Structure formats: C-alpha cells, structure tokens
mmCIF file of N, CA and C and ligand atoms in Angstrom:
data_model
loop_
_atom_site.group_PDB
_atom_site.id
_atom_site.type_symbol
_atom_site.label_atom_id
_atom_site.label_comp_id
_atom_site.label_asym_id
_atom_site.label_seq_id
_atom_site.Cartn_x
_atom_site.Cartn_y
_atom_site.Cartn_z
ATOM 1 N N MET A 1 26.934 5.391 60.312
ATOM 2 C CA MET A 1 27.476 5.492 61.861
ATOM 3 C C MET A 1 27.173 7.099 62.248
ATOM 4 N N SER A 2 26.670 7.276 63.225
ATOM 5 C CA SER A 2 26.449 8.676 63.853
ATOM 6 C C SER A 2 27.736 9.002 64.695
ATOM 7 N N MET A 3 28.443 10.108 64.325
ATOM 8 C CA MET A 3 29.516 10.281 65.001
ATOM 9 C C MET A 3 29.501 11.674 65.688
ATOM 10 N N PHE A 4 30.465 11.925 66.623
ATOM 11 C CA PHE A 4 30.532 13.229 67.227
ATOM 12 C C PHE A 4 31.754 13.411 67.727
ATOM 13 N N ASP A 5 31.918 14.398 68.476
ATOM 14 C CA ASP A 5 33.360 14.807 69.179
ATOM 15 C C ASP A 5 33.088 14.858 70.648
ATOM 16 N N TRP A 6 34.324 14.531 71.264
ATOM 17 C CA TRP A 6 34.456 14.789 72.584
ATOM 18 C C TRP A 6 34.888 16.055 73.173
ATOM 19 N N TYR A 7 34.351 16.651 74.038
ATOM 20 C CA TYR A 7 34.742 17.906 74.813
ATOM 21 C C TYR A 7 35.127 17.876 76.111
ATOM 22 N N ARG A 8 36.327 18.591 76.444
ATOM 23 C CA ARG A 8 36.667 18.889 77.686
ATOM 24 C C ARG A 8 36.665 20.188 78.047
ATOM 25 N N PRO A 9 35.593 20.604 78.765
ATOM 26 C CA PRO A 9 35.479 22.128 79.219
ATOM 27 C C PRO A 9 36.445 22.376 80.429
ATOM 28 N N SER A 10 36.862 23.622 80.406
ATOM 29 C CA SER A 10 37.834 24.038 81.606
ATOM 30 C C SER A 10 36.931 23.829 83.009
ATOM 31 N N GLY A 11 37.515 23.915 83.864
ATOM 32 C CA GLY A 11 36.820 23.882 85.250
ATOM 33 C C GLY A 11 35.926 22.521 85.341
ATOM 34 N N THR A 12 35.214 22.761 86.639
ATOM 35 C CA THR A 12 34.238 21.644 86.923
ATOM 36 C C THR A 12 32.810 22.195 86.619
ATOM 37 N N HIS A 13 31.949 21.466 86.236
ATOM 38 C CA HIS A 13 30.470 21.691 85.877
ATOM 39 C C HIS A 13 29.570 20.684 86.387
ATOM 40 N N VAL A 14 28.491 21.202 86.970
ATOM 41 C CA VAL A 14 27.346 20.404 87.406
ATOM 42 C C VAL A 14 26.017 20.629 86.936
ATOM 43 N N CYS A 15 25.224 19.767 87.108
ATOM 44 C CA CYS A 15 23.780 19.795 86.593
ATOM 45 C C CYS A 15 23.033 21.043 87.265
ATOM 46 N N PRO A 16 22.564 22.002 86.608
ATOM 47 C CA PRO A 16 21.958 23.285 87.153
ATOM 48 C C PRO A 16 20.786 22.920 87.975
ATOM 49 N N VAL A 17 20.376 21.497 87.796
ATOM 50 C CA VAL A 17 19.024 21.181 88.748
ATOM 51 C C VAL A 17 19.436 20.629 90.135
ATOM 52 N N CYS A 18 20.190 19.623 89.917
ATOM 53 C CA CYS A 18 20.624 18.626 91.018
ATOM 54 C C CYS A 18 22.135 18.679 91.372
ATOM 55 N N ARG A 19 22.882 19.455 90.797
ATOM 56 C CA ARG A 19 24.387 19.496 91.154
ATOM 57 C C ARG A 19 25.187 18.187 90.960
ATOM 58 N N THR A 20 24.657 17.349 90.013
ATOM 59 C CA THR A 20 25.399 16.100 89.965
ATOM 60 C C THR A 20 26.676 16.490 89.060
ATOM 61 N N SER A 21 27.776 15.921 89.161
ATOM 62 C CA SER A 21 29.083 16.422 88.551
ATOM 63 C C SER A 21 28.815 15.935 87.107
ATOM 64 N N LEU A 22 29.399 16.752 86.081
ATOM 65 C CA LEU A 22 29.220 16.293 84.616
ATOM 66 C C LEU A 22 30.695 16.519 84.295
ATOM 67 N N LEU A 23 31.191 15.267 83.772
ATOM 68 C CA LEU A 23 32.529 15.068 83.439
ATOM 69 C C LEU A 23 32.642 14.831 82.048
ATOM 70 N N GLU A 24 31.712 14.012 81.486
ATOM 71 C CA GLU A 24 31.868 13.613 79.900
ATOM 72 C C GLU A 24 30.965 14.474 78.893
ATOM 73 N N TRP A 25 31.331 15.155 78.001
ATOM 74 C CA TRP A 25 30.471 15.910 77.203
ATOM 75 C C TRP A 25 30.760 15.538 75.756
ATOM 76 N N GLN A 26 29.637 15.425 74.920
ATOM 77 C CA GLN A 26 29.713 15.226 73.505
ATOM 78 C C GLN A 26 29.295 16.256 72.715
ATOM 79 N N GLY A 27 29.456 16.409 71.309
ATOM 80 C CA GLY A 27 28.763 17.345 70.543
ATOM 81 C C GLY A 27 28.842 17.024 69.355
ATOM 82 N N LYS A 28 27.900 17.657 68.519
ATOM 83 C CA LYS A 28 27.828 17.409 67.030
ATOM 84 C C LYS A 28 27.870 18.491 65.993
ATOM 85 N N ASP A 29 28.533 19.596 66.703
ATOM 86 C CA ASP A 29 28.684 20.766 65.780
ATOM 87 C C ASP A 29 29.976 20.960 65.332
ATOM 88 N N GLY A 30 31.014 20.026 65.840
ATOM 89 C CA GLY A 30 32.340 20.332 65.377
ATOM 90 C C GLY A 30 32.447 19.239 63.876
ATOM 91 N N ALA A 31 33.675 18.548 63.856
ATOM 92 C CA ALA A 31 33.967 17.986 62.683
ATOM 93 C C ALA A 31 33.320 16.639 62.875
ATOM 94 N N CYS A 32 32.849 16.121 64.189
ATOM 95 C CA CYS A 32 32.167 14.785 64.336
ATOM 96 C C CYS A 32 33.097 13.652 63.773
ATOM 97 N N ALA A 33 34.467 13.706 64.373
ATOM 98 C CA ALA A 33 35.359 12.585 63.777
ATOM 99 C C ALA A 33 35.890 12.060 65.015
ATOM 100 N N LEU A 34 35.280 12.151 66.226
ATOM 101 C CA LEU A 34 35.522 11.543 67.451
ATOM 102 C C LEU A 34 36.901 12.365 67.895
ATOM 103 N N TYR A 35 36.954 13.395 67.339
ATOM 104 C CA TYR A 35 38.195 14.357 67.943
ATOM 105 C C TYR A 35 37.792 14.584 69.342
ATOM 106 N N ILE A 36 38.860 14.873 70.115
ATOM 107 C CA ILE A 36 39.026 15.261 71.505
ATOM 108 C C ILE A 36 39.251 16.748 71.783
ATOM 109 N N TRP A 37 38.352 17.649 71.964
ATOM 110 C CA TRP A 37 38.431 19.117 72.084
ATOM 111 C C TRP A 37 38.781 19.487 73.620
ATOM 112 N N GLN A 38 39.545 20.150 73.741
ATOM 113 C CA GLN A 38 40.099 20.815 75.146
ATOM 114 C C GLN A 38 39.812 22.434 75.062
ATOM 115 N N GLN A 39 39.039 22.915 75.933
ATOM 116 C CA GLN A 39 38.822 24.271 76.122
ATOM 117 C C GLN A 39 40.192 25.151 76.272
ATOM 118 N N GLY A 40 40.576 25.980 75.524
ATOM 119 C CA GLY A 40 41.510 26.821 75.269
ATOM 120 C C GLY A 40 42.926 26.358 74.493
ATOM 121 N N ILE A 41 42.352 25.294 73.754
ATOM 122 C CA ILE A 41 43.562 24.729 72.604
ATOM 123 C C ILE A 41 42.632 24.719 71.400
ATOM 124 N N ALA A 42 43.353 25.349 70.325
ATOM 125 C CA ALA A 42 42.960 25.548 69.049
ATOM 126 C C ALA A 42 42.525 24.282 68.360
ATOM 127 N N VAL A 43 43.480 23.375 68.363
ATOM 128 C CA VAL A 43 43.547 22.002 67.618
ATOM 129 C C VAL A 43 43.007 20.764 68.457
ATOM 130 N N PRO A 44 42.294 19.829 68.071
ATOM 131 C CA PRO A 44 42.018 18.627 68.822
ATOM 132 C C PRO A 44 43.213 18.161 69.401
ATOM 133 N N ILE A 45 43.142 17.597 70.781
ATOM 134 C CA ILE A 45 44.308 17.237 71.497
ATOM 135 C C ILE A 45 44.507 15.750 71.197
ATOM 136 N N GLY A 46 43.474 14.881 70.572
ATOM 137 C CA GLY A 46 43.426 13.652 70.296
ATOM 138 C C GLY A 46 42.210 13.070 69.369
ATOM 139 N N GLN A 47 42.222 11.772 68.948
ATOM 140 C CA GLN A 47 41.029 11.441 68.225
ATOM 141 C C GLN A 47 40.862 9.802 68.825
ATOM 142 N N ASP A 48 39.604 9.718 69.390
ATOM 143 C CA ASP A 48 39.213 8.748 70.191
ATOM 144 C C ASP A 48 38.676 7.534 69.432
ATOM 145 N N CYS A 49 39.570 6.793 68.653
ATOM 146 C CA CYS A 49 39.358 5.692 67.860
ATOM 147 C C CYS A 49 40.529 4.995 67.416
ATOM 148 N N ASP A 50 40.427 3.615 66.883
ATOM 149 C CA ASP A 50 41.536 2.887 66.632
ATOM 150 C C ASP A 50 42.424 3.491 65.526
ATOM 151 N N GLU A 51 43.723 3.053 65.485
ATOM 152 C CA GLU A 51 44.636 3.520 64.337
ATOM 153 C C GLU A 51 43.969 3.721 63.290
ATOM 154 N N ASP A 52 43.455 2.536 62.621
ATOM 155 C CA ASP A 52 42.891 2.232 61.189
ATOM 156 C C ASP A 52 41.696 3.181 60.904
ATOM 157 N N CYS A 53 41.166 3.667 61.939
ATOM 158 C CA CYS A 53 39.859 4.612 61.478
ATOM 159 C C CYS A 53 40.264 6.057 61.555
ATOM 160 N N ARG A 54 41.514 6.146 61.974
ATOM 161 C CA ARG A 54 41.958 7.771 62.195
ATOM 162 C C ARG A 54 42.111 8.495 60.995
ATOM 163 N N GLY A 55 42.067 9.756 60.875
ATOM 164 C CA GLY A 55 42.092 10.510 59.724
ATOM 165 C C GLY A 55 43.673 11.047 59.811
ATOM 166 N N SER A 56 43.961 11.795 58.841
ATOM 167 C CA SER A 56 45.279 12.217 58.782
ATOM 168 C C SER A 56 45.640 13.319 59.798
ATOM 169 N N ALA A 57 46.815 13.235 60.185
ATOM 170 C CA ALA A 57 47.322 14.250 61.202
ATOM 171 C C ALA A 57 47.028 15.739 60.648
ATOM 172 N N GLU A 58 47.525 15.863 59.433
ATOM 173 C CA GLU A 58 47.284 17.335 58.651
ATOM 174 C C GLU A 58 45.675 17.674 58.703
ATOM 175 N N VAL A 59 45.044 16.682 58.541
ATOM 176 C CA VAL A 59 43.528 17.322 58.422
ATOM 177 C C VAL A 59 43.132 17.720 59.861
ATOM 178 N N MET A 60 43.636 16.839 61.009
ATOM 179 C CA MET A 60 43.233 17.125 62.542
ATOM 180 C C MET A 60 43.832 18.393 62.807
ATOM 181 N N ALA A 61 45.042 18.651 62.264
ATOM 182 C CA ALA A 61 45.751 19.922 62.538
ATOM 183 C C ALA A 61 45.060 21.318 62.171
ATOM 184 N N ALA A 62 44.407 20.978 61.172
ATOM 185 C CA ALA A 62 43.601 22.129 60.333
ATOM 186 C C ALA A 62 42.399 22.347 60.823
ATOM 187 N N THR A 63 41.897 21.595 61.483
ATOM 188 C CA THR A 63 40.420 21.629 62.063
ATOM 189 C C THR A 63 40.121 22.632 63.050
ATOM 190 N N ARG A 64 39.134 23.328 63.184
ATOM 191 C CA ARG A 64 38.929 24.197 64.156
ATOM 192 C C ARG A 64 37.468 24.194 64.678
ATOM 193 N N LEU A 65 37.130 24.544 65.803
ATOM 194 C CA LEU A 65 35.775 24.564 66.180
ATOM 195 C C LEU A 65 34.918 25.836 65.463
ATOM 196 N N PRO A 66 33.496 25.624 65.463
ATOM 197 C CA PRO A 66 32.857 26.841 65.167
ATOM 198 C C PRO A 66 32.748 27.927 66.070
ATOM 199 N N VAL A 67 32.470 29.146 65.727
ATOM 200 C CA VAL A 67 32.302 30.191 66.516
ATOM 201 C C VAL A 67 31.581 30.046 67.639
ATOM 202 N N SER A 68 30.203 29.279 67.390
ATOM 203 C CA SER A 68 29.286 28.879 68.534
ATOM 204 C C SER A 68 28.909 27.651 68.354
ATOM 205 N N PHE A 69 28.903 26.705 69.467
ATOM 206 C CA PHE A 69 28.463 25.471 69.359
ATOM 207 C C PHE A 69 27.892 25.017 70.687
ATOM 208 N N THR A 70 27.137 23.814 70.667
ATOM 209 C CA THR A 70 26.578 23.204 71.848
ATOM 210 C C THR A 70 27.068 21.778 72.356
ATOM 211 N N ILE A 71 27.185 21.563 73.304
ATOM 212 C CA ILE A 71 27.593 20.305 73.908
ATOM 213 C C ILE A 71 26.598 19.690 74.769
ATOM 214 N N TYR A 72 26.771 18.518 74.910
ATOM 215 C CA TYR A 72 25.751 17.873 75.739
ATOM 216 C C TYR A 72 26.405 16.807 76.755
ATOM 217 N N SER A 73 25.850 16.519 78.088
ATOM 218 C CA SER A 73 26.454 15.670 79.031
ATOM 219 C C SER A 73 25.207 14.786 79.341
ATOM 220 N N ASP A 74 25.634 13.388 79.447
ATOM 221 C CA ASP A 74 24.459 12.394 79.876
ATOM 222 C C ASP A 74 24.715 11.888 81.389
ATOM 223 N N ASP A 75 25.839 12.786 82.023
ATOM 224 C CA ASP A 75 26.039 12.270 83.402
ATOM 225 C C ASP A 75 25.166 12.493 84.297
ATOM 226 N N CYS A 76 24.267 13.392 84.313
ATOM 227 C CA CYS A 76 23.085 13.284 85.039
ATOM 228 C C CYS A 76 21.910 12.485 84.735
ATOM 229 N N GLY A 77 21.611 11.382 85.357
ATOM 230 C CA GLY A 77 20.734 10.574 84.795
ATOM 231 C C GLY A 77 19.300 11.203 84.769
ATOM 232 N N ARG A 78 19.013 12.178 85.457
ATOM 233 C CA ARG A 78 17.786 12.835 85.668
ATOM 234 C C ARG A 78 17.675 14.006 84.832
ATOM 235 N N HIS A 79 18.540 14.725 84.395
ATOM 236 C CA HIS A 79 18.289 15.812 83.474
ATOM 237 C C HIS A 79 19.188 15.951 82.359
ATOM 238 N N PHE A 80 18.756 16.419 81.327
ATOM 239 C CA PHE A 80 19.542 16.422 79.857
ATOM 240 C C PHE A 80 20.111 18.036 80.103
ATOM 241 N N VAL A 81 21.499 17.829 80.147
ATOM 242 C CA VAL A 81 22.175 19.043 80.490
ATOM 243 C C VAL A 81 22.824 19.305 79.017
ATOM 244 N N ALA A 82 22.865 20.601 78.716
ATOM 245 C CA ALA A 82 23.711 21.307 77.471
ATOM 246 C C ALA A 82 24.490 22.249 77.984
ATOM 247 N N ALA A 83 25.601 22.654 77.234
ATOM 248 C CA ALA A 83 26.314 23.898 77.509
ATOM 249 C C ALA A 83 26.584 24.485 76.202
ATOM 250 N N SER A 84 26.132 25.901 76.001
ATOM 251 C CA SER A 84 26.543 26.677 74.933
ATOM 252 C C SER A 84 27.991 27.130 74.957
ATOM 253 N N CYS A 85 28.756 27.068 74.001
ATOM 254 C CA CYS A 85 30.157 27.327 73.954
ATOM 255 C C CYS A 85 30.320 28.276 72.896
ATOM 256 N N ARG A 86 31.570 29.012 73.158
ATOM 257 C CA ARG A 86 31.879 30.108 72.092
ATOM 258 C C ARG A 86 33.399 29.890 71.884
ATOM 259 N N SER A 87 33.749 30.302 70.510
ATOM 260 C CA SER A 87 35.351 30.111 70.482
ATOM 261 C C SER A 87 35.674 31.483 69.563
ATOM 262 N N VAL A 88 36.707 32.007 70.076
ATOM 263 C CA VAL A 88 37.458 33.071 69.345
ATOM 264 C C VAL A 88 38.678 32.641 68.564
ATOM 265 N N GLU A 89 38.631 33.157 67.381
ATOM 266 C CA GLU A 89 39.512 32.765 66.503
ATOM 267 C C GLU A 89 39.981 31.186 66.368
ATOM 268 N N GLY A 90 38.936 30.529 66.582
ATOM 269 C CA GLY A 90 39.240 28.943 66.503
ATOM 270 C C GLY A 90 39.507 28.308 67.954
ATOM 271 N N ILE A 91 39.542 29.263 69.106
ATOM 272 C CA ILE A 91 39.987 28.776 70.342
ATOM 273 C C ILE A 91 38.667 28.829 71.262
ATOM 274 N N TRP A 92 38.133 27.729 71.627
ATOM 275 C CA TRP A 92 37.134 27.516 72.579
ATOM 276 C C TRP A 92 37.458 28.362 73.901
ATOM 277 N N THR A 93 36.628 29.264 74.169
ATOM 278 C CA THR A 93 36.890 30.411 75.307
ATOM 279 C C THR A 93 35.856 30.209 76.391
ATOM 280 N N GLU A 94 34.780 29.943 76.050
ATOM 281 C CA GLU A 94 33.438 30.149 76.928
ATOM 282 C C GLU A 94 32.740 28.958 76.922
ATOM 283 N N THR A 95 32.053 28.336 78.138
ATOM 284 C CA THR A 95 31.141 27.419 78.301
ATOM 285 C C THR A 95 30.121 27.693 79.308
ATOM 286 N N HIS A 96 28.847 27.600 78.897
ATOM 287 C CA HIS A 96 27.909 28.085 79.749
ATOM 288 C C HIS A 96 26.923 26.931 79.916
ATOM 289 N N VAL A 97 26.894 26.277 81.127
ATOM 290 C CA VAL A 97 25.913 25.144 81.434
ATOM 291 C C VAL A 97 24.610 25.455 81.406
ATOM 292 N N GLU A 98 23.585 24.789 80.842
ATOM 293 C CA GLU A 98 22.263 25.074 80.860
ATOM 294 C C GLU A 98 21.317 23.946 80.807
ATOM 295 N N LEU A 99 20.205 24.029 81.252
ATOM 296 C CA LEU A 99 19.223 22.644 81.042
ATOM 297 C C LEU A 99 18.768 22.725 79.607
ATOM 298 N N SER A 100 19.005 21.522 78.871
ATOM 299 C CA SER A 100 18.631 21.516 77.475
ATOM 300 C C SER A 100 17.328 21.734 77.242
ATOM 301 N N VAL A 101 17.144 22.276 76.113
ATOM 302 C CA VAL A 101 15.565 22.602 75.769
ATOM 303 C C VAL A 101 14.902 21.128 75.562
ATOM 304 N N TYR A 102 15.607 20.058 75.228
ATOM 305 C CA TYR A 102 14.996 18.722 75.407
ATOM 306 C C TYR A 102 14.331 18.433 76.737
ATOM 307 N N ASP A 103 14.931 18.854 77.904
ATOM 308 C CA ASP A 103 14.596 18.532 79.014
ATOM 309 C C ASP A 103 13.429 19.513 79.596
ATOM 310 N N LEU A 104 13.512 20.972 79.091
ATOM 311 C CA LEU A 104 12.513 21.647 79.374
ATOM 312 C C LEU A 104 11.173 21.244 78.750
ATOM 313 N N LYS A 105 11.222 20.635 77.586
ATOM 314 C CA LYS A 105 10.019 20.276 77.080
ATOM 315 C C LYS A 105 9.252 19.081 77.765
ATOM 316 N N SER A 106 9.976 18.297 78.390
ATOM 317 C CA SER A 106 9.333 17.127 78.925
ATOM 318 C C SER A 106 8.619 17.506 80.379
HETATM 319 ZN ZN1 LIG B 1 20.435 16.660 87.350
#
C-alpha cells in the first residue's frame, strides 16, 4: 500500500496559475504513516487512520520532518501544484508554492 502524510501549511495558498484555493496537501518525504503535520509544530498533530492501524504514540512523538521536503495538492483540477518546504530543528518553517515539474513537462 502506498502511504503518505497529510500536511497543513500555515496561511492560505492558491494555484500559481489560476488562483484556485489549495486546502489539502500530501507528501511522501516524511514518515509516510498518514501522519498529519502542521506547519510550526515539531511532532505530528495526529494520524489519519483507524485505531487498529495506528502506530505507537511514542514513535509518533519521536518522528520529525526532514530538513527539506516537497508536498503536493490536487485541489486545482487543471494544474499540478507542489510546495517546497523547509524545517529548522525539526519544525516546519517555510512553504513555497510552485507549479510542479510534472505540470511544466506536460
Ligand atoms: Zn490552477
């Protein structure tokens, strides 16, 4: 099963081409355990799955994001949008929305 994590960037973000609001973000550069990451908080704020597939709270509390990672949003049906993110000492601090390379190739 292909897993990912959910990401909640600070502020509001829109498609750089058509300004569609982007609300849901996913990424595969973190733990890929359906964790929910919120910008500004070091540890996952939750895990989006049933009780029986959940990992231990200790493991989740020890998990951090990489120094740089990329997240994606499918909310714009016309463009494939990514955001490059950075974290400092495990805390997600920056989000830069950009048109994904996959979209630029098409
Ligand atoms: Zn768009």
